[in-house]
PDB file of C-alpha atoms in Angstrom:
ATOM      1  CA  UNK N  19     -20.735   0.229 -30.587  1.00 81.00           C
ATOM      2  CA  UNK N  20     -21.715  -2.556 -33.041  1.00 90.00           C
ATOM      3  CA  UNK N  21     -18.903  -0.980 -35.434  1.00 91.00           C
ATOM      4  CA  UNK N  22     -16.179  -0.157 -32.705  1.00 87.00           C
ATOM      5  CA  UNK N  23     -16.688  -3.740 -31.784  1.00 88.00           C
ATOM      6  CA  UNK N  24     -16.298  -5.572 -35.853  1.00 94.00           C
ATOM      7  CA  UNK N  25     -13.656  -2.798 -36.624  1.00 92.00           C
ATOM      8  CA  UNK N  26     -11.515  -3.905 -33.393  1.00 92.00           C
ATOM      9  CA  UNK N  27     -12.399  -7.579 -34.209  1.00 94.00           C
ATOM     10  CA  UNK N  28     -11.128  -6.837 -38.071  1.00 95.00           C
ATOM     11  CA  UNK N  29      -7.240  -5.380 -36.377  1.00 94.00           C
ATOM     12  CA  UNK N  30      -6.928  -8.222 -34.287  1.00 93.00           C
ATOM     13  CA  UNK N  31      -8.230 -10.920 -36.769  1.00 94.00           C
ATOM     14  CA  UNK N  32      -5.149  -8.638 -39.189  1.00 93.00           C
ATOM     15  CA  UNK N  33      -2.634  -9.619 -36.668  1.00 94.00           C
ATOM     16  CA  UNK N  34      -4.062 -13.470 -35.942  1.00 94.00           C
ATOM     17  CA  UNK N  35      -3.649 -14.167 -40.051  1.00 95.00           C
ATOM     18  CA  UNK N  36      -0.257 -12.999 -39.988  1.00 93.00           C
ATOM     19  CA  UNK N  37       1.397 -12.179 -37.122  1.00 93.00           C
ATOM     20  CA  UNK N  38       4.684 -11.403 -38.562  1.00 94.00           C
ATOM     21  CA  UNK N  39       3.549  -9.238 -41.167  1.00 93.00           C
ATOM     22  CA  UNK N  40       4.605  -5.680 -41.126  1.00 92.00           C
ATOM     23  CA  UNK N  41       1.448  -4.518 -42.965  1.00 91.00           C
ATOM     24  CA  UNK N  42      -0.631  -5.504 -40.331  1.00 93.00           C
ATOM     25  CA  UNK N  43       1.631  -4.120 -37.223  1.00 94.00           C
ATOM     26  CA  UNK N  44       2.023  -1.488 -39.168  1.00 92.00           C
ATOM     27  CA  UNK N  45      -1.364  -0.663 -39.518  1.00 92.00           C
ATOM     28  CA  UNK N  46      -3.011  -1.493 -35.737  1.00 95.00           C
ATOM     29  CA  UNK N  47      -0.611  -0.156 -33.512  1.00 95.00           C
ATOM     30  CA  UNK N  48      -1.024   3.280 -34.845  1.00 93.00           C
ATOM     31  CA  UNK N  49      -5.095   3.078 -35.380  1.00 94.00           C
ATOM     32  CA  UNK N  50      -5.393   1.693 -31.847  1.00 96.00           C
ATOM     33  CA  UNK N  51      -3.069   4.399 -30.034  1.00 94.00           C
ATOM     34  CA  UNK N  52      -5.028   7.686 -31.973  1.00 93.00           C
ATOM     35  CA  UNK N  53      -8.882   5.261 -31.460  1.00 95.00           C
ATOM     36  CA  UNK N  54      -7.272   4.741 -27.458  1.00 96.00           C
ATOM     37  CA  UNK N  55      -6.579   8.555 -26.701  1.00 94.00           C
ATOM     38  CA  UNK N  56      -9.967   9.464 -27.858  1.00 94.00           C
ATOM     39  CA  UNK N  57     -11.427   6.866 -25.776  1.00 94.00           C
ATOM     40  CA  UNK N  58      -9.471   7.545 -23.068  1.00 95.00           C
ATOM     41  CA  UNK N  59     -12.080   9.623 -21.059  1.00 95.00           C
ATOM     42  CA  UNK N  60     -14.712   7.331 -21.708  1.00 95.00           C
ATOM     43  CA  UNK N  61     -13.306   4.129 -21.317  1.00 95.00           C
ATOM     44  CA  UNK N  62     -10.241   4.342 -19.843  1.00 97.00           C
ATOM     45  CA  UNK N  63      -9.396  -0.065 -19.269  1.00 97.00           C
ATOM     46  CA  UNK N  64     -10.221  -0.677 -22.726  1.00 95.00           C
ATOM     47  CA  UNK N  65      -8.110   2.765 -23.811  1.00 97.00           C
ATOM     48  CA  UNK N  66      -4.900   1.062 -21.828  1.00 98.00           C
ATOM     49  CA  UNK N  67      -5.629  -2.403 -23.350  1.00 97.00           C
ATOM     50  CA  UNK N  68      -5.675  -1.047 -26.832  1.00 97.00           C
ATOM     51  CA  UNK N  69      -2.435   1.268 -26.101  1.00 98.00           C
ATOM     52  CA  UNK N  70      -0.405  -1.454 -24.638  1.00 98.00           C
ATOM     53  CA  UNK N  71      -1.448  -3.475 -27.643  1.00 97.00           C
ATOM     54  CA  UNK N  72      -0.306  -0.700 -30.369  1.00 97.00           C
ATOM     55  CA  UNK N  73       3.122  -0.245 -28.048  1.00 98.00           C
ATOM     56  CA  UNK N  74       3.575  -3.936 -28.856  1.00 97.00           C
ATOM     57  CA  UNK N  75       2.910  -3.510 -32.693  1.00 97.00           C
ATOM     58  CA  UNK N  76       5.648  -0.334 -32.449  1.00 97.00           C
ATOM     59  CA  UNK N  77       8.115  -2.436 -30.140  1.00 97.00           C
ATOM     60  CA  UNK N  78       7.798  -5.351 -32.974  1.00 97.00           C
ATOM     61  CA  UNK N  79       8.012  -2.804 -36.118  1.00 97.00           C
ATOM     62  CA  UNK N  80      11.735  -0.952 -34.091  1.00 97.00           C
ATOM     63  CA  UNK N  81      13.045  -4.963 -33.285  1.00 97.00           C
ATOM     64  CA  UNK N  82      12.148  -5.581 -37.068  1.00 96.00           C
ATOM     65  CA  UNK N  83      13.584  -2.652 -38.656  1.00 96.00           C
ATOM     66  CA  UNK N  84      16.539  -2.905 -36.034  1.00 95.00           C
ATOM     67  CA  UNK N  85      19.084  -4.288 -38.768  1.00 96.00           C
ATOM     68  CA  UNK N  86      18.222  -1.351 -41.437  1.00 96.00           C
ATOM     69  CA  UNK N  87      17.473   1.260 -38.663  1.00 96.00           C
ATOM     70  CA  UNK N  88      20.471   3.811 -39.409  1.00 94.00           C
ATOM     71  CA  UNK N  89      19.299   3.549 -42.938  1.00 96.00           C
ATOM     72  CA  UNK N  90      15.675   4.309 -42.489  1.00 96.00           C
ATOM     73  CA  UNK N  91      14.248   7.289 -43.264  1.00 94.00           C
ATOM     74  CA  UNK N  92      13.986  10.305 -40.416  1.00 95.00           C
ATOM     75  CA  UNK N  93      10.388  10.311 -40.678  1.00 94.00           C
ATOM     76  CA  UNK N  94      10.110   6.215 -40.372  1.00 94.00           C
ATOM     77  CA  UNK N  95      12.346   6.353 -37.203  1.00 96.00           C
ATOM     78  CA  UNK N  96      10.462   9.309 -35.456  1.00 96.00           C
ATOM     79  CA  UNK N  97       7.075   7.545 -35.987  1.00 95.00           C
ATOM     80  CA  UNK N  98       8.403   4.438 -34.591  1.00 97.00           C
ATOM     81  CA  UNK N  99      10.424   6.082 -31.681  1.00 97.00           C
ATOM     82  CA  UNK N 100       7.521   8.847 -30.961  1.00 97.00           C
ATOM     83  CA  UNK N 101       4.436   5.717 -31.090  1.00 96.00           C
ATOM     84  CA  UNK N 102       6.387   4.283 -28.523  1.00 98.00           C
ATOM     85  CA  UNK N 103       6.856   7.751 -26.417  1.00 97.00           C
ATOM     86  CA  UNK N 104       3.141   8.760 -26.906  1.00 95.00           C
ATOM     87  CA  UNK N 105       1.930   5.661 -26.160  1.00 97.00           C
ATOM     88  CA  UNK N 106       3.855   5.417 -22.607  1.00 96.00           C
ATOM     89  CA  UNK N 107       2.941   8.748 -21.796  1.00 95.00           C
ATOM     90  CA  UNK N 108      -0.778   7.786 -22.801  1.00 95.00           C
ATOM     91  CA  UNK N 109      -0.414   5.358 -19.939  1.00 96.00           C
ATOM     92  CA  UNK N 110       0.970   7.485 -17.466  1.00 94.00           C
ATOM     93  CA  UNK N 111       4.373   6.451 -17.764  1.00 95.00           C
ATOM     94  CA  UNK N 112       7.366   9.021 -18.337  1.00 94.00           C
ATOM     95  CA  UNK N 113       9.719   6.935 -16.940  1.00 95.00           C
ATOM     96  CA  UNK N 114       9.329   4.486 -20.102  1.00 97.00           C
ATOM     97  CA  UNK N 115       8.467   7.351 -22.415  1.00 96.00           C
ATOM     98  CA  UNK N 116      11.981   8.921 -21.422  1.00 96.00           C
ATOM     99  CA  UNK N 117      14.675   6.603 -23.694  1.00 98.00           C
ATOM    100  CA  UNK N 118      12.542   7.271 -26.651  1.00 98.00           C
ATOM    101  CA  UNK N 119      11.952  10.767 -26.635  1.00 97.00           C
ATOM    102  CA  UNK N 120      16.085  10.789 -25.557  1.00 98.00           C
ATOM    103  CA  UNK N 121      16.193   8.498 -28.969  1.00 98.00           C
ATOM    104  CA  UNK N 122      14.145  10.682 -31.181  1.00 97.00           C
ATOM    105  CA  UNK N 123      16.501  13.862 -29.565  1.00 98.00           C
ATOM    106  CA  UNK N 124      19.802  11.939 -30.311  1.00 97.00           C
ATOM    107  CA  UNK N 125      18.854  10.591 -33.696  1.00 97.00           C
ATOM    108  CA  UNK N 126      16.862  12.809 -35.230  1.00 97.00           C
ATOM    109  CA  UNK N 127      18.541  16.485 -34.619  1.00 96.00           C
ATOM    110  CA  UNK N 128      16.953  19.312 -36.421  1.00 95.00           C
ATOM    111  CA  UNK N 129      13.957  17.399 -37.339  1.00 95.00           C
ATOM    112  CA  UNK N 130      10.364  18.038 -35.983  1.00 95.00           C
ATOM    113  CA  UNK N 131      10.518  14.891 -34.048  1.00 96.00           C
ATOM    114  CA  UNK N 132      13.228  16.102 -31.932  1.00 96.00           C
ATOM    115  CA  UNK N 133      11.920  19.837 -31.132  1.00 96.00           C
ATOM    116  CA  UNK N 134       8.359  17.656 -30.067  1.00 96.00           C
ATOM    117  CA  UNK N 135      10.517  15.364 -28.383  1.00 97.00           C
ATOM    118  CA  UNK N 136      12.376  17.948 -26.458  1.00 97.00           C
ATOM    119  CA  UNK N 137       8.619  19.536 -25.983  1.00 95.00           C
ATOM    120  CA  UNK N 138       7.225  16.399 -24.375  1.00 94.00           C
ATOM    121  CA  UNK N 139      10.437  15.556 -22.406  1.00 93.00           C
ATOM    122  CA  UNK N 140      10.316  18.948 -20.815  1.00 93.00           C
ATOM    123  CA  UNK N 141       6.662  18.840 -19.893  1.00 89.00           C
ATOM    124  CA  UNK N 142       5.430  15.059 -20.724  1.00 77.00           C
ATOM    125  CA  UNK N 143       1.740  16.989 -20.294  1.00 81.00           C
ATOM    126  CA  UNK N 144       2.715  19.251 -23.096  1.00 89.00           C
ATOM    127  CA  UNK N 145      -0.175  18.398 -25.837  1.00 87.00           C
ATOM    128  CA  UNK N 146       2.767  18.367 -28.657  1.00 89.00           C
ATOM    129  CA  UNK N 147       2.342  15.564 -31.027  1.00 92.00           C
ATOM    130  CA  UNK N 148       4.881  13.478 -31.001  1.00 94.00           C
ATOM    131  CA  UNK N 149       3.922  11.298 -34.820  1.00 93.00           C
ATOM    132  CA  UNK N 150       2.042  12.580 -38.235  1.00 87.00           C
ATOM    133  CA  UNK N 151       4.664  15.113 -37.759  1.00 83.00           C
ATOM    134  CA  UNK N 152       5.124  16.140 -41.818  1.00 68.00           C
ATOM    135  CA  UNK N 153       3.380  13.420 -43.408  1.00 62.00           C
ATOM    136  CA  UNK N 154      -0.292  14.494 -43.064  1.00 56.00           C
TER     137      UNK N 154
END
């Protein structure tokens, strides 16, 4: 707990330093959505503060990369657009899920984002990952 606690401290003490800095957006919103899911069934108030947190490091990363986003690489969109789906549906929330997963079908055709996208849209239950999708 000790270690949950400093290494939750260490994201958010990232983000206080420099709150406009990619590299640390970047890096919490993703760490707290997977640590959230896992914690879900154990904790589930702390697992919806920490995914509404990550959604707002995603929502700040797709209004950042908004100018360059037609140029950005498939797999850079996806992640952004499918954090933002999986971390609605993590809160019970298809209805907000739904534009991004639409997104990810739209902009990314023939990719692996838009066959999970498709996936979750049709069943947002489905256990289909909706990021790491090629890059791990």
């Amino acid at each position: 707990m000790r270690l949950q606690a400093e290494g939750l401290a260490d994201l958010e003490r990232g983000v206080a330093l420099e709150p406009n800095s990619p590299g640390t957006r970047a890096l919490r919103g993703p760490v707290l959505m997977i640590y959230a899911a896992g914690l879900r069934p154990h904790d589930r108030a702390l697992a919806d503060r920490l995914t509404t947190t990550g959604i707002g490091d995603f929502e700040f990363m797709v209004a950042r990369e908004h100018p360059r986003w037609p140029g950005l690489a498939a797999h850079d969109r996806g992640e952004l657009l499918g954090g933002l789906a999986a971390g609605w549906l993590q809160l019970d929330e298809p209805v907000k899920a739904a534009p991004y997963l639409e997104r990810m079908i739209a902009e990314l055709p023939n990719t692996p984002y838009a066959k999970a996208a498709a996936e979750r849209r049709a069943d947002p239950r489905s256990k289909a990952a909706l990021t790491c999708l090629g890059c791990h």
